[in-house]
mmCIF file of C-alpha atoms and ligand atoms in Angstrom:
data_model
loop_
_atom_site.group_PDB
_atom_site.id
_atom_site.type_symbol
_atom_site.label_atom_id
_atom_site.label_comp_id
_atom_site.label_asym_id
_atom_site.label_seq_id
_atom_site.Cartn_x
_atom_site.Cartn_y
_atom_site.Cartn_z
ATOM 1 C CA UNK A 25 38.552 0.864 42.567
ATOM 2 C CA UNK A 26 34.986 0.148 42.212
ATOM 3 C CA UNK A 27 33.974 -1.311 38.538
ATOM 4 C CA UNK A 28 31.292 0.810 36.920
ATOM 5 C CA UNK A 29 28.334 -1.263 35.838
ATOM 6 C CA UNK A 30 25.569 -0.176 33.468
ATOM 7 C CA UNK A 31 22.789 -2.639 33.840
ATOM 8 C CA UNK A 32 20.221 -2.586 30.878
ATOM 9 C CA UNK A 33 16.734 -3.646 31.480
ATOM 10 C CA UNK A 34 13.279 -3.862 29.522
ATOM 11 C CA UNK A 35 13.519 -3.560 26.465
ATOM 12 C CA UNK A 36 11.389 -3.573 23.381
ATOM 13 C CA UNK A 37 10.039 -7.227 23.283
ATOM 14 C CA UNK A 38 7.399 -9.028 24.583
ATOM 15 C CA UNK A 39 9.884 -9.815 27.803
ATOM 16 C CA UNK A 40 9.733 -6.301 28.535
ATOM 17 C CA UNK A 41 8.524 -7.015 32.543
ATOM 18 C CA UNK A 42 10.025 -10.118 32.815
ATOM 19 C CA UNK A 43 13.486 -8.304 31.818
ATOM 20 C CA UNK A 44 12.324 -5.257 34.765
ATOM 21 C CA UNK A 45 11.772 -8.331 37.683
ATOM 22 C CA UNK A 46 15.345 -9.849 36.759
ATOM 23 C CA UNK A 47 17.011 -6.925 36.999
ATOM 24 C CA UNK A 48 16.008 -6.022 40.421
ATOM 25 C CA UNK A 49 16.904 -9.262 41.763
ATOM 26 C CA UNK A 50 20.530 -8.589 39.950
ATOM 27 C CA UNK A 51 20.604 -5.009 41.350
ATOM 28 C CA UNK A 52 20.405 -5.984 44.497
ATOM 29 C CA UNK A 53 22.810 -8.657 44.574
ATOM 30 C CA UNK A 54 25.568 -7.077 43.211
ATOM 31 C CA UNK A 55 27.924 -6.324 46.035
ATOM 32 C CA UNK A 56 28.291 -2.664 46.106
ATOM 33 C CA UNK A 57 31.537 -3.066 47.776
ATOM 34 C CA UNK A 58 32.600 -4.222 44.276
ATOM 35 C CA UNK A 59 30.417 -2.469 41.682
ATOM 36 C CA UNK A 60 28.969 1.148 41.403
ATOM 37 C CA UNK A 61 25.562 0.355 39.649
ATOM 38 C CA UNK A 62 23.413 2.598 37.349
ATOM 39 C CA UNK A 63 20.515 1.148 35.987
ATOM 40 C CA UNK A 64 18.918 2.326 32.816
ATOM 41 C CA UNK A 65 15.677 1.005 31.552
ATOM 42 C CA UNK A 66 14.631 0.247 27.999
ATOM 43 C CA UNK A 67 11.332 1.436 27.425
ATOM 44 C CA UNK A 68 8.717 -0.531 25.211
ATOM 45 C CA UNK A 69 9.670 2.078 22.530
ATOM 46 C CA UNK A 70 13.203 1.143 22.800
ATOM 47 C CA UNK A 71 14.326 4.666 24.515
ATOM 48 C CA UNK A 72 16.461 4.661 27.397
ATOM 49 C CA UNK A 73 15.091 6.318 30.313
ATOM 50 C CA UNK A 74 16.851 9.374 32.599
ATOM 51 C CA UNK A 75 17.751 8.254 35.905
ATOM 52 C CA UNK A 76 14.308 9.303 37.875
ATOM 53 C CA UNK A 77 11.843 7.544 35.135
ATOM 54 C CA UNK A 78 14.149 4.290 35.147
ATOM 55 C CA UNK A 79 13.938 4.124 38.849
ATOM 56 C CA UNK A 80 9.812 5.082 38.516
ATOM 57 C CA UNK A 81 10.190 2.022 35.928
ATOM 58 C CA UNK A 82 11.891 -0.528 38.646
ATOM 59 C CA UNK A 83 9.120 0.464 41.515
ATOM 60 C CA UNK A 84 6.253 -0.078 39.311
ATOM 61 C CA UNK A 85 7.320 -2.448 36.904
ATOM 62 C CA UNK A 86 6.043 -0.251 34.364
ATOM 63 C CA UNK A 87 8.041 2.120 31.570
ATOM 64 C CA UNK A 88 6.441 5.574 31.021
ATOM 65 C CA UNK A 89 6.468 7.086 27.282
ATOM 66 C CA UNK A 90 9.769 9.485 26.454
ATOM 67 C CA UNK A 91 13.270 9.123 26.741
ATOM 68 C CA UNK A 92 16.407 9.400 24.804
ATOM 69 C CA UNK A 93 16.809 7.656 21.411
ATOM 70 C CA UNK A 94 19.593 4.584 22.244
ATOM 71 C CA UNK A 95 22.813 5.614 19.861
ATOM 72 C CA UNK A 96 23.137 8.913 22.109
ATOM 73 C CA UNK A 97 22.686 7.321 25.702
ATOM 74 C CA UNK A 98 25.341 4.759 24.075
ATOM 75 C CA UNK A 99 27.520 7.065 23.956
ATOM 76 C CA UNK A 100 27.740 7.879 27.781
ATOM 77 C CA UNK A 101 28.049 4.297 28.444
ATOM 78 C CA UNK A 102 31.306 5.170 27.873
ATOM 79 C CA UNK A 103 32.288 6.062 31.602
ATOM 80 C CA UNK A 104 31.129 2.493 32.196
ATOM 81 C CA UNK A 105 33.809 -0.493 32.968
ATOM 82 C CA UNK A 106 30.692 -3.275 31.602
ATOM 83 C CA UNK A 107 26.987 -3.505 30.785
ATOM 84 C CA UNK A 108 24.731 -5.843 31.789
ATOM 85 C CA UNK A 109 22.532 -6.511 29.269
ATOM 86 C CA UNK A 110 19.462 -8.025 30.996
ATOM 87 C CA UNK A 111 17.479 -8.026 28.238
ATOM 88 C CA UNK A 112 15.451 -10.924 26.577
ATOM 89 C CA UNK A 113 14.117 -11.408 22.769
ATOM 90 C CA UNK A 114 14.527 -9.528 20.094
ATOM 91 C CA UNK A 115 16.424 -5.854 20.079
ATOM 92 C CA UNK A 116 18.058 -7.062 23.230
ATOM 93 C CA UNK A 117 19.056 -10.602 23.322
ATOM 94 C CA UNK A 118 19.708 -10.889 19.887
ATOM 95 C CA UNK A 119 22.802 -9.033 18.611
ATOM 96 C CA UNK A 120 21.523 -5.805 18.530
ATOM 97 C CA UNK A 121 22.175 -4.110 21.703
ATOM 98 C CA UNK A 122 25.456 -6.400 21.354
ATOM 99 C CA UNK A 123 26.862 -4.836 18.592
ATOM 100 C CA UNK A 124 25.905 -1.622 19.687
ATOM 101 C CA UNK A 125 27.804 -2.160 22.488
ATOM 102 C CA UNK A 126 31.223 -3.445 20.398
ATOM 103 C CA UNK A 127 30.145 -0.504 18.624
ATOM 104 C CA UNK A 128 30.644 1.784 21.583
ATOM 105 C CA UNK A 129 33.693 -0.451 22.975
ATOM 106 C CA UNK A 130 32.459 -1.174 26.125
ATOM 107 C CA UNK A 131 32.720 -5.363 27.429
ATOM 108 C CA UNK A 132 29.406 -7.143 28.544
ATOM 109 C CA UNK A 133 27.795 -9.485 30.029
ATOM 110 C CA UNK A 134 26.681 -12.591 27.873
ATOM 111 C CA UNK A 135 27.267 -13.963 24.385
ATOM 112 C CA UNK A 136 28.617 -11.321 21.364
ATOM 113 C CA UNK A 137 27.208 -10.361 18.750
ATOM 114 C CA UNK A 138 27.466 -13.447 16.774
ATOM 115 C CA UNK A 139 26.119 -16.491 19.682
ATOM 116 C CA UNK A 140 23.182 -13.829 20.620
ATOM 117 C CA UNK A 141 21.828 -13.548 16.927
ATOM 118 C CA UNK A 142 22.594 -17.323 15.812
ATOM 119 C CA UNK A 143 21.169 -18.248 19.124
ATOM 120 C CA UNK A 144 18.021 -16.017 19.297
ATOM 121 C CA UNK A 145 16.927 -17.598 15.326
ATOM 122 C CA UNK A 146 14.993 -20.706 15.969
ATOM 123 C CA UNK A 147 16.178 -21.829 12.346
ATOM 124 C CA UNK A 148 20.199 -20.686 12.492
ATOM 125 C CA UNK A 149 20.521 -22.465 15.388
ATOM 126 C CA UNK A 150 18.974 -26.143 14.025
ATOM 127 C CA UNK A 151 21.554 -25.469 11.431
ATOM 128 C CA UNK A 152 24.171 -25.159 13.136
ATOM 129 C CA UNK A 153 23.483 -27.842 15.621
ATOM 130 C CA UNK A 154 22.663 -30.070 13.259
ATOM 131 C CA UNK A 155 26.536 -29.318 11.590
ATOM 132 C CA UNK A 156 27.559 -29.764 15.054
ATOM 133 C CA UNK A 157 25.725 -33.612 15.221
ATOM 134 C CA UNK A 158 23.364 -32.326 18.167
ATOM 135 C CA UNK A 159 20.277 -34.604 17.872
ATOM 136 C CA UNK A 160 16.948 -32.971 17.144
ATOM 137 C CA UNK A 161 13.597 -32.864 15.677
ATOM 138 C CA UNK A 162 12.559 -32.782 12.068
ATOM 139 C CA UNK A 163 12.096 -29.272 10.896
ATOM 140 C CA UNK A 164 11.461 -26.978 7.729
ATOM 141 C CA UNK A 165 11.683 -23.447 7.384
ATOM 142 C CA UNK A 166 8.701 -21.595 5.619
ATOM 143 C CA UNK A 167 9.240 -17.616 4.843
ATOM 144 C CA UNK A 168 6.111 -15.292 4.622
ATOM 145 C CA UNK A 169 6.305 -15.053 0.568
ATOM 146 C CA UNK A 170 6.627 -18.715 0.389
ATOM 147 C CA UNK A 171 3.032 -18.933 2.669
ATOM 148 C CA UNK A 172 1.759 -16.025 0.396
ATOM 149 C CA UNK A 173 2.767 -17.546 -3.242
ATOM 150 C CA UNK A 174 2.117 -21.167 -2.500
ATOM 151 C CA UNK A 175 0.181 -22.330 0.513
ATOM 152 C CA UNK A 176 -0.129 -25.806 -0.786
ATOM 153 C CA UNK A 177 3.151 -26.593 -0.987
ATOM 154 C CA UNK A 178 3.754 -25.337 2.696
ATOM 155 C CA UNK A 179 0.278 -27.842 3.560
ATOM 156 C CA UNK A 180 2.443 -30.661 2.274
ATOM 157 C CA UNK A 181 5.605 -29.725 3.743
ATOM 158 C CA UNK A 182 3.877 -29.652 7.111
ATOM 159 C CA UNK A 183 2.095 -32.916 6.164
ATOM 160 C CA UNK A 184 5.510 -34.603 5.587
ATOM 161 C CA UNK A 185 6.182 -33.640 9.062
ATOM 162 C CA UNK A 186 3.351 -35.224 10.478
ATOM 163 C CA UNK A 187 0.709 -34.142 13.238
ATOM 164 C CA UNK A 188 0.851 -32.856 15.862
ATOM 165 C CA UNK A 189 3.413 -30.193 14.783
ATOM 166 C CA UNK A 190 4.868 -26.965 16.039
ATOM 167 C CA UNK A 191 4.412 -23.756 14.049
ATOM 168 C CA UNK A 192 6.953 -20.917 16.098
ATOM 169 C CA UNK A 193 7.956 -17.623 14.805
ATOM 170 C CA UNK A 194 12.119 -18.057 13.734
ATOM 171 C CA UNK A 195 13.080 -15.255 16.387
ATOM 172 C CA UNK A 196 10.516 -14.715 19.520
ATOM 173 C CA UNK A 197 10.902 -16.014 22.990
ATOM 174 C CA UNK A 198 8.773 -17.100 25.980
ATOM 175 C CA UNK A 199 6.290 -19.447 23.739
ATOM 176 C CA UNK A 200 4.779 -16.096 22.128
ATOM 177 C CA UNK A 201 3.225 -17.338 18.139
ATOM 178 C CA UNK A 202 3.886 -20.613 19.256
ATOM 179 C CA UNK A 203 0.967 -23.029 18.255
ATOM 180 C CA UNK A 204 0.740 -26.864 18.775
ATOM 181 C CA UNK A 205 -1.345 -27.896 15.490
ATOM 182 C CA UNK A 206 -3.265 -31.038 16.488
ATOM 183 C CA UNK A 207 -4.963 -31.100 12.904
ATOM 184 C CA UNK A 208 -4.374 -30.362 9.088
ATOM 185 C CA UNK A 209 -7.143 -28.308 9.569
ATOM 186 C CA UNK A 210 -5.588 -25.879 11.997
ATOM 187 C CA UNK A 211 -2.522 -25.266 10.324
ATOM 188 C CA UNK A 212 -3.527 -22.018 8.273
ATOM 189 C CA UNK A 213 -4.587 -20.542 11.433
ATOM 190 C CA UNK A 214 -1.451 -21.066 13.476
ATOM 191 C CA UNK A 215 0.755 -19.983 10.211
ATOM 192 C CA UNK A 216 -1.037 -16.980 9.783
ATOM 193 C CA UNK A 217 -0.636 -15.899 13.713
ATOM 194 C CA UNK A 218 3.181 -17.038 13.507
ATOM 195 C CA UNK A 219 3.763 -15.047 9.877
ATOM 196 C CA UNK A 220 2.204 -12.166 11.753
ATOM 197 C CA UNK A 221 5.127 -11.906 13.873
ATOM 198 C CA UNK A 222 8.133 -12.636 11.783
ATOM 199 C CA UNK A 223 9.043 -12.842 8.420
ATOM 200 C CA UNK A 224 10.091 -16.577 8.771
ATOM 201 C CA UNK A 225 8.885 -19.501 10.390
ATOM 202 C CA UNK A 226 9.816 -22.691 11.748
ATOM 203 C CA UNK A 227 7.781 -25.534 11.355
ATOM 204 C CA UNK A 228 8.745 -28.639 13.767
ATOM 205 C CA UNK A 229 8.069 -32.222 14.303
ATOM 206 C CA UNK A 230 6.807 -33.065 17.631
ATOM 207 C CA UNK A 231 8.775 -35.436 20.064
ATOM 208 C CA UNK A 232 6.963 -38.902 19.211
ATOM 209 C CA UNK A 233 5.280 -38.674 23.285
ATOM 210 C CA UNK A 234 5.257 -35.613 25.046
ATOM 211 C CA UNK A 235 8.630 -35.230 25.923
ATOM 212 C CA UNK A 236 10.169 -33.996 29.619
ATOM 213 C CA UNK A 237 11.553 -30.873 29.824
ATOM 214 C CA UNK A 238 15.068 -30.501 31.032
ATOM 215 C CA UNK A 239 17.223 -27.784 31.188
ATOM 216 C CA UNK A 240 20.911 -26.815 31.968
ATOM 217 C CA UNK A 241 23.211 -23.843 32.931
ATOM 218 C CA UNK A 242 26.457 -23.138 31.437
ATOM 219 C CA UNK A 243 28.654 -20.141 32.541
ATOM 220 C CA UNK A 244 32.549 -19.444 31.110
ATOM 221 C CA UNK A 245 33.752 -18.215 28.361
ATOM 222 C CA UNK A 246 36.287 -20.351 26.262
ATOM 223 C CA UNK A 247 36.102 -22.566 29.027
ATOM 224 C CA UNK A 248 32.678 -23.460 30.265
ATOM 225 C CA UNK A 249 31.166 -25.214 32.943
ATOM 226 C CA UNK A 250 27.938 -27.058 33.039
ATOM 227 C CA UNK A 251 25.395 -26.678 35.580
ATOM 228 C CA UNK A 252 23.550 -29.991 37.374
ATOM 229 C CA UNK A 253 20.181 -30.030 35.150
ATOM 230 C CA UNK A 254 17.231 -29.118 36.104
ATOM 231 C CA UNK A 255 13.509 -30.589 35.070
ATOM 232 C CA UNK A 256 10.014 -28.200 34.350
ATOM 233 C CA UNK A 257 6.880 -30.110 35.296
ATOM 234 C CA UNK A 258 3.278 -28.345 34.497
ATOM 235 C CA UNK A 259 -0.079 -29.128 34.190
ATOM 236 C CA UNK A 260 -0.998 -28.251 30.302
ATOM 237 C CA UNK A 261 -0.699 -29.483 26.718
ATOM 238 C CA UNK A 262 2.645 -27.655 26.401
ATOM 239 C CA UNK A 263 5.076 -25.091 28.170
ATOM 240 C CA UNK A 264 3.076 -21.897 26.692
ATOM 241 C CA UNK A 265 2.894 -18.301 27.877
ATOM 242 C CA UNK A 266 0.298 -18.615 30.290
ATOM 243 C CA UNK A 267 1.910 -21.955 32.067
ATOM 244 C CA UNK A 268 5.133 -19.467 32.006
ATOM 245 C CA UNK A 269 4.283 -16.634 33.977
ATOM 246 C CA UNK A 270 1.196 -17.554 35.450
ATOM 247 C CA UNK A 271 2.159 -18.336 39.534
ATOM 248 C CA UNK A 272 2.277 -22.005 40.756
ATOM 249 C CA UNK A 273 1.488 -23.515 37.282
ATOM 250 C CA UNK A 274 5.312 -24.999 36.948
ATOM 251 C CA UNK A 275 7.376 -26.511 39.297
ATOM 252 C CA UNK A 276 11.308 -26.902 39.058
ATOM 253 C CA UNK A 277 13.245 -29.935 39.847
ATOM 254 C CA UNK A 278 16.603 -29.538 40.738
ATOM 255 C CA UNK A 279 18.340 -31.965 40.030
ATOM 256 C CA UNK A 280 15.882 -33.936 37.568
ATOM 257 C CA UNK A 281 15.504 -37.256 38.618
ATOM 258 C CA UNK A 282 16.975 -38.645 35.583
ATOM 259 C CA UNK A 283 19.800 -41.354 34.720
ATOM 260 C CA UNK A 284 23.019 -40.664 35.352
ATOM 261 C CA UNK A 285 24.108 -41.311 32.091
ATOM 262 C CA UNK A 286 21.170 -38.580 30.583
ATOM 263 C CA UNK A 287 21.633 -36.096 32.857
ATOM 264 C CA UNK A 288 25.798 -36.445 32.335
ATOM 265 C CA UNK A 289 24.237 -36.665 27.911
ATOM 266 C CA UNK A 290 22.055 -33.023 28.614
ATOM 267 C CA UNK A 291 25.823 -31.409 30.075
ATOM 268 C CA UNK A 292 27.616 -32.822 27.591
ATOM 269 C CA UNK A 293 25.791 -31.813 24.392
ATOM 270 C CA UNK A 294 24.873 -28.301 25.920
ATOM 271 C CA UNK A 295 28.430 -27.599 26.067
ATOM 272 C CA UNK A 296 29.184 -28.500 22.930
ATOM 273 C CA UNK A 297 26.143 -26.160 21.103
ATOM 274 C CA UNK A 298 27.713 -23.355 23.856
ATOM 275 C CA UNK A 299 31.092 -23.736 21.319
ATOM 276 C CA UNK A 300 29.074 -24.592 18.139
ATOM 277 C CA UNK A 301 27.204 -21.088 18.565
ATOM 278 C CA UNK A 302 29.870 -19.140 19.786
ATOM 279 C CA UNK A 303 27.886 -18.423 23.168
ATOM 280 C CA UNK A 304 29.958 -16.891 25.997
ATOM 281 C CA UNK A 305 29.432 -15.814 30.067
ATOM 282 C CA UNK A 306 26.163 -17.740 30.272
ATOM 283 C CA UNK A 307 23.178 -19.817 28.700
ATOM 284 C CA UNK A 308 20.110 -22.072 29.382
ATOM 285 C CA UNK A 309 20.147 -25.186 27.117
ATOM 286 C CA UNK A 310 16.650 -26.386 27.120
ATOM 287 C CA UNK A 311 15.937 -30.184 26.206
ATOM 288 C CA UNK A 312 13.279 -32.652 25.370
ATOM 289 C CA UNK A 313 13.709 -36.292 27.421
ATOM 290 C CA UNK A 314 11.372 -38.948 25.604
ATOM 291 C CA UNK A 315 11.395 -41.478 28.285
ATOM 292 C CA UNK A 316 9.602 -43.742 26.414
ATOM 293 C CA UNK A 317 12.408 -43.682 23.793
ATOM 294 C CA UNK A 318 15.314 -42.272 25.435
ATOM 295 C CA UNK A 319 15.532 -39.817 22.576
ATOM 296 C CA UNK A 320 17.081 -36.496 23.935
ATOM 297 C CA UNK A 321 16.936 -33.819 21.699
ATOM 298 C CA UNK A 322 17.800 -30.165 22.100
ATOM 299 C CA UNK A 323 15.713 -27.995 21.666
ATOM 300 C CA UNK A 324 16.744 -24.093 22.335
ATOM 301 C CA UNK A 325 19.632 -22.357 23.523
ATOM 302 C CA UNK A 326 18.916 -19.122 25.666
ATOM 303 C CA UNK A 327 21.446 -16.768 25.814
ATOM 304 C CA UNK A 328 19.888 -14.340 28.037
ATOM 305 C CA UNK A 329 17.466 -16.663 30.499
ATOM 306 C CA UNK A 330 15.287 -15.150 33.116
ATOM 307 C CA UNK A 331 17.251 -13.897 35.960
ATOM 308 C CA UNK A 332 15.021 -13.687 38.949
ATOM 309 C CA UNK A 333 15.850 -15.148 42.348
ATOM 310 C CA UNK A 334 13.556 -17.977 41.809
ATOM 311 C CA UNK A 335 14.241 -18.619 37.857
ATOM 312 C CA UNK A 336 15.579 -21.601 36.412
ATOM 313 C CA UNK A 337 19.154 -20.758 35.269
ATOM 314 C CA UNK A 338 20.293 -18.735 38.955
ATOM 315 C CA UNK A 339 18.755 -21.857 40.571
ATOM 316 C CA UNK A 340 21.261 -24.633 38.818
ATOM 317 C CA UNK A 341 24.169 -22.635 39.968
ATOM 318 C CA UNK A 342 23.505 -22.273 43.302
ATOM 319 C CA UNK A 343 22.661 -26.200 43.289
ATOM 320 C CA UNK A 344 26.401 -26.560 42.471
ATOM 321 C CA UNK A 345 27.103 -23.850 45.074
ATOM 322 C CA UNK A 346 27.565 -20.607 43.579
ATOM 323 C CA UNK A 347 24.834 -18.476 44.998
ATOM 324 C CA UNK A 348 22.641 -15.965 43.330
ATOM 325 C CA UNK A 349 25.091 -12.902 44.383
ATOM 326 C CA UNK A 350 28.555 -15.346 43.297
ATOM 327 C CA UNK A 351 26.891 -15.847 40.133
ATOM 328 C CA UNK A 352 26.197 -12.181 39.132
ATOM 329 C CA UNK A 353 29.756 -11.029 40.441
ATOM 330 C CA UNK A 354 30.863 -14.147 38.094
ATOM 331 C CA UNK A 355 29.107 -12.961 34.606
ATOM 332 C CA UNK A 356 31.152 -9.493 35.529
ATOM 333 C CA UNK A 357 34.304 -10.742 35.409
ATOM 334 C CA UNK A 358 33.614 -13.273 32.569
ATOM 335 C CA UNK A 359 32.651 -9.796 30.482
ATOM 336 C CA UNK A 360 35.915 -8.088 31.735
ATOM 337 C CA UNK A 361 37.969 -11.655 31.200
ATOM 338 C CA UNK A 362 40.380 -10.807 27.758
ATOM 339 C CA UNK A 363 39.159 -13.678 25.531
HETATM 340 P P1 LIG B 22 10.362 -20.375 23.332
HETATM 341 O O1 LIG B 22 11.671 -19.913 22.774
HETATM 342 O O2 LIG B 22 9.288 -19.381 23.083
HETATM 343 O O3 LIG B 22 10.479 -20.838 24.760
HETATM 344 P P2 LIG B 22 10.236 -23.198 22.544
HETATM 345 O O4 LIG B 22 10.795 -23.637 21.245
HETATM 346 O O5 LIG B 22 11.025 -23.510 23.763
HETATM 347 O O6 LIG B 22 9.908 -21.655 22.450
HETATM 348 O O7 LIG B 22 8.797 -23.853 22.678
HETATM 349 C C1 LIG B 22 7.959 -23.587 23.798
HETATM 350 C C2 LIG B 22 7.394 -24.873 24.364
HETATM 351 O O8 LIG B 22 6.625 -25.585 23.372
HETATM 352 C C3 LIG B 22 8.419 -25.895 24.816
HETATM 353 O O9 LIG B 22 8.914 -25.608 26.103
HETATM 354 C C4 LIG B 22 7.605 -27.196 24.758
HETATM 355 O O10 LIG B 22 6.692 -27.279 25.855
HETATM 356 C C5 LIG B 22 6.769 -27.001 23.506
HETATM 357 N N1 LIG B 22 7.445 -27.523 22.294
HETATM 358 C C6 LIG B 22 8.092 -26.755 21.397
HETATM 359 N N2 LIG B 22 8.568 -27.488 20.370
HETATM 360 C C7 LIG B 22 8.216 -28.762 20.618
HETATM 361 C C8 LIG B 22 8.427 -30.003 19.915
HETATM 362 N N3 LIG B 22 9.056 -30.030 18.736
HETATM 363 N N4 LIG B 22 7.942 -31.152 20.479
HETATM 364 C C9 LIG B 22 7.298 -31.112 21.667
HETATM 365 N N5 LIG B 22 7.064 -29.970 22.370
HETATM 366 C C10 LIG B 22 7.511 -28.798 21.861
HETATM 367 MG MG1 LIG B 23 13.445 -19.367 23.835
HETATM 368 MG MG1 LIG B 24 11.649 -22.391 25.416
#
């Protein structure tokens, strides 16, 4: 019998089109001799779209308005063996959709309830590395009211961190809010565009050079493997939105030319945040390298990473032989595996 898969893309966050290009690349690798796959797409409005406008969504890469409201097109899922939730940021790679899903008591692809929200909060998840003993950089947590009732206290918080810093919203993704403050002066400025996007925010220390940017792949559930790591190299002041999607300005190195002994470091402590947040199927484990140091630091766990042919995570598996098409078939039977 052929599994039923309901693959979720789109969704309500800024990720909305980067969500639409990963799942075609999923929906046509999934081997149809296996899986019977219905797609439903997410609008920006966070309705789920009939079968014609979701496929009008895929060709175009653009949602129209309308649609059903999500608890009642839940409850159809039900005919469904798993989902697929390709969906990244908030309402989709955070818990939500997860536990709507637990709700509606139908398995899935990717990290419960629990791992998706821990993992999606900037600030839970220094916590609970840090319990864990994963190295990373200084940080403080500021919450709008505290930036409303007493600025100056947040000044000298951020001050104690020293410039540069990082000012990120707690839960966004894909370097949206994110400001590199260079300057005391600038600091209002970037607060005010990150408290306009969440209710907390994270303020962090910046790696003592500009660090390199490494990154992992881990797939499994109780038992997971660790990808060989990869390296991001662009041409800017930091990985931001525009280096992100624009074409040609990154380039992935696969494996990064690292030591052995750091590269064998980045697989080690990935796995061990995987278990410390409760992650399961997959993750990205993204890492700062200070050469001039040899500090390695982590610095985000991705629970849902971009999924296109060409993207990061995909690409570490199929250096350690599991192509694209493997690895989708893979994160199936990792959501259907009893736990
Ligand atoms: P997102 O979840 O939006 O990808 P990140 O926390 O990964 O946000 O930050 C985006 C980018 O900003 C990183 O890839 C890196 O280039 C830069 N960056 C973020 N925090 C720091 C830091 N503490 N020190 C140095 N660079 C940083
Ligand atoms: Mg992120
Ligand atoms: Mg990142």
């Amino acid at each position: 019998m052929k599994k039923r898969i309901l693959l979720l893309a789109g969704g309500q966050s800024g990720e909305h089109e980067v969500s639409l290009m990963s799942a075609r690349s999923v929906l046509s690798a999934l081997p149809r001799d296996q899986f019977d796959v219905t797609p439903v797409v997410i609008s920006k409005q966070g309705r789920w779209l009939p079968p014609t406008e979701t496929q009008r969504a895929l060709e175009t890469g653009e949602a129209p308005t309308g649609g059903d409201l999500v608890l009642h097109r839940a409850a159809s899922a039900e005919g469904y063996d798993a989902v697929f939730p390709l969906l990244h940021g908030p309402m989709g790679e955070d818990g939500t959709v997860q536990g709507l899903l637990t709700l509606a008591g139908i398995p899935f692809v990717g990290s419960g309830v629990l791992g998706s929200a821990v993992s999606m909060d900037k600030i839970m998840t220094k916590q609970v590395l840090a319990s864990a003993g994963i190295p990373q950089v200084a940080w403080q947590l500021v919450v709008r009211r505290d930036w409303q009732a007493q600025p100056d206290a947040v000044r000298e918080c951020a001050g104690q961190l020293g410039y540069p810093l990082f000012v990120k919203p707690a839960n966004l993704g894909s370097s949206v809010g994110i400001s590199k403050v260079a300057r005391a002066e600038d600091l209002d400025g970037a607060l005010n565009l990150a408290f306009s996007l969440d209710r907390r925010v994270i303020l962090e220390a910046m790696t003592a050079h500009k660090p390199r940017e490494v990154e992992v792949g881990i797939l499994g559930n109780d038992a997971p493997i660790a990808s060989p790591v990869g390296e991001l190299r662009f041409d800017a002041d930091f990985y931001d939105y525009e280096t992100k999607y624009t074409e040609g300005r990154a380039s992935m190195h696969i494996p990064a030319p690292l030591p052995p002994e750091v590269a064998e470091q980045v697989r080690t402590l990935a796995l061990r945040a995987f278990r410390a947040l409760d992650c399961a199927g997959l993750a990205r484990v993204d890492f700062f390298y200070v050469e001039e140091t040899g500090e390695l630091l982590l610095n985000e766990v991705n629970t849902m990473p971009g999924f296109t042919t060409t993207s990061m995570y995909p690409k570490l598996f199929e250096a350690a032989g599991l192509n694209y098409s493997a690895l989708v078939t893979r994160l199936v039977e990792l959501a259907l595996e009893d736990r």
